[in-house]
C-alpha positions as protocol buffer text, in pm:
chain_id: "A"
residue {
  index: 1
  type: UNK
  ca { x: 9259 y: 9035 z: 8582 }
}
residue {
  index: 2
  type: UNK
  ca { x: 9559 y: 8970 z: 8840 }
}
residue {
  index: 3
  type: UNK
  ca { x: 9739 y: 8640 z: 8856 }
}
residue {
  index: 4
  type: UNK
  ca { x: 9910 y: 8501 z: 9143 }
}
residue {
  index: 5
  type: UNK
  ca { x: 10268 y: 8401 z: 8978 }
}
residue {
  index: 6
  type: UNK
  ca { x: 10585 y: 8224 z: 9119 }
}
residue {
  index: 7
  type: UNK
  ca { x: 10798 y: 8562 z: 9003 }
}
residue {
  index: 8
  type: UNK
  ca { x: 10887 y: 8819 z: 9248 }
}
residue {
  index: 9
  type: UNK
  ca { x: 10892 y: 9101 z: 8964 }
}
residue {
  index: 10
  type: UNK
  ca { x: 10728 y: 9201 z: 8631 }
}
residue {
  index: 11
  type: UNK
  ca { x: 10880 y: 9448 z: 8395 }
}
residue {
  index: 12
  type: UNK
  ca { x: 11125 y: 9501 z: 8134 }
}
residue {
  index: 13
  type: UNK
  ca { x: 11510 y: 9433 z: 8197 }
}
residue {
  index: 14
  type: UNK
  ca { x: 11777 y: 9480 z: 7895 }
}
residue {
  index: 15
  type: UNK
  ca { x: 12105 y: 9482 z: 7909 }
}
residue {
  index: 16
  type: UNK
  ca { x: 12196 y: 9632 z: 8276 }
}
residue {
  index: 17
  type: UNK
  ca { x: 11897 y: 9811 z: 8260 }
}
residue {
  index: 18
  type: UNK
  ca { x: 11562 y: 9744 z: 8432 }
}
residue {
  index: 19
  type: UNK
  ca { x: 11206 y: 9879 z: 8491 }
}
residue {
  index: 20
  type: UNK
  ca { x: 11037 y: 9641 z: 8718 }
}
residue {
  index: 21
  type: UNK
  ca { x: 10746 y: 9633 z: 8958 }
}
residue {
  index: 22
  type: UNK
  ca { x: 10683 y: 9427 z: 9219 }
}
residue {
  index: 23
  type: UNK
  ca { x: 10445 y: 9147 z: 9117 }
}
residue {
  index: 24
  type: UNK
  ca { x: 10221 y: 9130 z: 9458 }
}
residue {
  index: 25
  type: UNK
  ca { x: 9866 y: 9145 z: 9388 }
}
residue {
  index: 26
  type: UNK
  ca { x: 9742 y: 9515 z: 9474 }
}
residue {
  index: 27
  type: UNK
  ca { x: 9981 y: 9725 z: 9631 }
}
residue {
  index: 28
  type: UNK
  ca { x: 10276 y: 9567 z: 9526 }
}
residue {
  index: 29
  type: UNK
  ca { x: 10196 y: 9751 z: 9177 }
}
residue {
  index: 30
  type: UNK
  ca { x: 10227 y: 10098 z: 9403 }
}
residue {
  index: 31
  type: UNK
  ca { x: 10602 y: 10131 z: 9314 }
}
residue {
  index: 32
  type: UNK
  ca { x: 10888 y: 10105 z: 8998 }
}
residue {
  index: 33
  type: UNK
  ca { x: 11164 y: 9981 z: 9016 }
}
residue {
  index: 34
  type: UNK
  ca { x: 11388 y: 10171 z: 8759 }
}
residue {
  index: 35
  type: UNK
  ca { x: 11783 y: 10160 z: 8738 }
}
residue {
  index: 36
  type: UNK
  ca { x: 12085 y: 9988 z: 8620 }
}
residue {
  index: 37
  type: UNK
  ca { x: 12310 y: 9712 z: 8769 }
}
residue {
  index: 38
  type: UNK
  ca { x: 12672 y: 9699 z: 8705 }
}
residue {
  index: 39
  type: UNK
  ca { x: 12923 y: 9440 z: 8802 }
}
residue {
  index: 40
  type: UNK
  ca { x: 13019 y: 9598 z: 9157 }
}
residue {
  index: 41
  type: UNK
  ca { x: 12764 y: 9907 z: 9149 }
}
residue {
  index: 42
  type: UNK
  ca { x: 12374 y: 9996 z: 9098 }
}
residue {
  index: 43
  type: UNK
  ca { x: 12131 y: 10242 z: 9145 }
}
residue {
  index: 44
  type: UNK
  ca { x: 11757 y: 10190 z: 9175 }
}
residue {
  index: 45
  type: UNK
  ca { x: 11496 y: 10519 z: 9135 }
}
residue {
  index: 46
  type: UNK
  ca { x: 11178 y: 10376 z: 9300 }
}
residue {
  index: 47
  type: UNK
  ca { x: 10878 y: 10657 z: 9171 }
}
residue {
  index: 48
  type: UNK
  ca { x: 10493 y: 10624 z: 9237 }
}
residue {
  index: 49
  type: UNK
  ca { x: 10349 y: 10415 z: 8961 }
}
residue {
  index: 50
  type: UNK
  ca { x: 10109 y: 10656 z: 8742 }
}
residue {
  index: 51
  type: UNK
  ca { x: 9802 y: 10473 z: 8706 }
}
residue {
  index: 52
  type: UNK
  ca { x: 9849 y: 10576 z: 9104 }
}
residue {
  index: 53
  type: UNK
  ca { x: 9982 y: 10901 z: 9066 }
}
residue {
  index: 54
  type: UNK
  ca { x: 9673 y: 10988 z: 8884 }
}
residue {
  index: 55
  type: UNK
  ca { x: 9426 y: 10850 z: 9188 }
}
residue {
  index: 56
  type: UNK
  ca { x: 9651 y: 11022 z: 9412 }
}
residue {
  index: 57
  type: UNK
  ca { x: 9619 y: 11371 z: 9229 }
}
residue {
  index: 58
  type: UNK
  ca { x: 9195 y: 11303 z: 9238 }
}
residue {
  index: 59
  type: UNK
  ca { x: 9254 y: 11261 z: 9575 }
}
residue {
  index: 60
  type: UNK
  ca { x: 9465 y: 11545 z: 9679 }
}
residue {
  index: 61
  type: UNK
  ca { x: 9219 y: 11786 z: 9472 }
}
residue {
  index: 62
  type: UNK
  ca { x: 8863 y: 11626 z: 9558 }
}
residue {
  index: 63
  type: UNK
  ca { x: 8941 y: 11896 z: 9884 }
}
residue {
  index: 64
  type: UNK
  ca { x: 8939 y: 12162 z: 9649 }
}
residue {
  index: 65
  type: UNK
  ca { x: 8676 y: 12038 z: 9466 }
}
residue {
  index: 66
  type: UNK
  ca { x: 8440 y: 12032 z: 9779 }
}
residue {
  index: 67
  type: UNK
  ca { x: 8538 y: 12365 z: 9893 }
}
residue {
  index: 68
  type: UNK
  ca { x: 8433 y: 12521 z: 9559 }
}
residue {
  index: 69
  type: UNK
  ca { x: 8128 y: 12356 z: 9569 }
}
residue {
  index: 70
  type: UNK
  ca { x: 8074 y: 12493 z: 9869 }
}
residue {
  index: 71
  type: UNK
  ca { x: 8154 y: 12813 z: 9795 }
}
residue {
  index: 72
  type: UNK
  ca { x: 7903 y: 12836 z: 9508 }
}
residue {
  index: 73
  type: UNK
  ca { x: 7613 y: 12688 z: 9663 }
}
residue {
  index: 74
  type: UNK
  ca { x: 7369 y: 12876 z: 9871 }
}
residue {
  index: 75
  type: UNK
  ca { x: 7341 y: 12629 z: 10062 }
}
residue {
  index: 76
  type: UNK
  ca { x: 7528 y: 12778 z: 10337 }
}
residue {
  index: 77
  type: UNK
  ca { x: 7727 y: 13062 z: 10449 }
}
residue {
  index: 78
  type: UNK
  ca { x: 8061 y: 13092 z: 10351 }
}
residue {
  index: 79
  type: UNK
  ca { x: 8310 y: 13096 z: 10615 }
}
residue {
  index: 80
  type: UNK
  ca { x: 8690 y: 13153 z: 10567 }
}
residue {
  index: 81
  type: UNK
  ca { x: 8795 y: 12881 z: 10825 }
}
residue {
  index: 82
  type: UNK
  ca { x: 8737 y: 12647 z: 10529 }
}
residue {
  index: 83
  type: UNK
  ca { x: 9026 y: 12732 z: 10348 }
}
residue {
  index: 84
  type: UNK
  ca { x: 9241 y: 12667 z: 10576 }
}
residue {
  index: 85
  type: UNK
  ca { x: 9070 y: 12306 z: 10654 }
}
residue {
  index: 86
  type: UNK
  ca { x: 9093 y: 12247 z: 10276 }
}
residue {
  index: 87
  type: UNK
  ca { x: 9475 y: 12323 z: 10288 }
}
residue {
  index: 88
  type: UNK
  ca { x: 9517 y: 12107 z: 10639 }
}
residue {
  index: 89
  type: UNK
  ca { x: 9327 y: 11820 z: 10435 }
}
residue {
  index: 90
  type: UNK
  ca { x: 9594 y: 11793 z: 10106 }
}
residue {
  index: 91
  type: UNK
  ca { x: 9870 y: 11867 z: 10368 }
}
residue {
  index: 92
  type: UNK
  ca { x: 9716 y: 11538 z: 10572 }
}
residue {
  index: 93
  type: UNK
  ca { x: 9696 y: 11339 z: 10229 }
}
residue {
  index: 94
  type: UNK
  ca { x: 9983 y: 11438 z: 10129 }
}
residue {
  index: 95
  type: UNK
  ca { x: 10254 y: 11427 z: 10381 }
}
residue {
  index: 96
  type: UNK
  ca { x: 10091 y: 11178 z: 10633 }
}
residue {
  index: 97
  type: UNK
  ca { x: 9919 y: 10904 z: 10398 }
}
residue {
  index: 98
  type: UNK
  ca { x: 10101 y: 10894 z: 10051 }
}
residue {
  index: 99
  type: UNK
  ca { x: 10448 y: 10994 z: 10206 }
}
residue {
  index: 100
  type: UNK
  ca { x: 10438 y: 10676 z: 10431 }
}
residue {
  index: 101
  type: UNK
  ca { x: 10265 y: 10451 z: 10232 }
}
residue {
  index: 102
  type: UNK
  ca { x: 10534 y: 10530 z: 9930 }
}
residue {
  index: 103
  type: UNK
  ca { x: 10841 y: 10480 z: 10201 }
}
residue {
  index: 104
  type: UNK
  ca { x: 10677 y: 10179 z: 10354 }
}
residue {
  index: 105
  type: UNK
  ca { x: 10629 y: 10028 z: 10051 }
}
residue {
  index: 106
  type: UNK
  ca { x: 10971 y: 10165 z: 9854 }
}
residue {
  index: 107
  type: UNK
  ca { x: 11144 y: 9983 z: 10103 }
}
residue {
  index: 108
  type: UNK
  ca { x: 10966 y: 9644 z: 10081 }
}
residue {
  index: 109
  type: UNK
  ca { x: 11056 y: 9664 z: 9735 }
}
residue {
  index: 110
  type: UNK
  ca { x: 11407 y: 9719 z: 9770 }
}
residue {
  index: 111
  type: UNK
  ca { x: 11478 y: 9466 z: 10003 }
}
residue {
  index: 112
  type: UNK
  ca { x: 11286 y: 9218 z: 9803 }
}
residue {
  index: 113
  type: UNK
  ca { x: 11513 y: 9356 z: 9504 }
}
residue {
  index: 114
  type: UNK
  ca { x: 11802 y: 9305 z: 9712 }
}
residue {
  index: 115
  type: UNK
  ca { x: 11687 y: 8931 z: 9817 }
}
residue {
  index: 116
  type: UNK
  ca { x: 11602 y: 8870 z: 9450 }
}
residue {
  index: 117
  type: UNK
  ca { x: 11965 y: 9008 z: 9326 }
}
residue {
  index: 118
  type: UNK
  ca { x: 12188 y: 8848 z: 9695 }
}
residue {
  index: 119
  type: UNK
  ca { x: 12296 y: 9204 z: 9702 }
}
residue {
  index: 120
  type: UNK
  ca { x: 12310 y: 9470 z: 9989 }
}
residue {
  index: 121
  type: UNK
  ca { x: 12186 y: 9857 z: 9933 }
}
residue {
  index: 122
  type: UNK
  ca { x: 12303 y: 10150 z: 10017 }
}
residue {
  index: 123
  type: UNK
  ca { x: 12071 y: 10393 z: 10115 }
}
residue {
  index: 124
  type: UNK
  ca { x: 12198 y: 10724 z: 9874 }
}
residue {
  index: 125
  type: UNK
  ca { x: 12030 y: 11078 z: 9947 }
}
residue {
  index: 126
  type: UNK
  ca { x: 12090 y: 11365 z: 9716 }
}
């Protein structure tokens, strides 16, 4: 059962080392926080959360799932457009709704991080 609490994260932090999530009710719980802090320099890896990675992998194949089904049954005839609407769907999961619900929500949890810590980010791309 979820708790409304006065902290802004819940995790483990030793040393300079954290793992943290954010501790909003719901999707706050989407993204960890995992990095180190040093006196003038940090770096944060913000990853899917995988109680959500697992939905998110029953979601992405449930397409797959259907089109088997559907293949199988004699229900109706196959046609080969199908495969290409079962790709388009994953692509559409994917790309559209994980991919900016992950950098909407990667972001609120930096820059609550950042409040949290008085600090400013750098955004570093490899």
């Amino acid at each position: 059962m979820s708790k409304v609490t006065e902290k802004s994260f819940i995790g483990k932090v030793k040393n300079n080392n954290f793992r943290i999530i954010s501790s909003n009710i719901g999707k706050g719980a989407f993204c960890i926080l995992t990095g180190f802090i040093k006196e003038e320099k940090g770096e944060v890896l913000v990853e899917i959360n995988k109680p959500f990675k697992i939905l998110l992998i029953i979601l992405m194949i449930s397409p797959f799932i259907s089109f088997f089904i559907q293949l199988f049954s004699k229900i109706t005839e196959f046609n080969p457009i199908f495969i290409l609407v079962c790709i388009g769907q994953v692509l559409i999961i994917r790309f559209f709704f994980i991919g900016i619900f992950f950098k909407i929500q990667s972001k609120k949890s930096i820059n609550k991080l950042s409040d949290v810590l008085d600090t400013e980010w750098i955004n570093k791309k490899e």
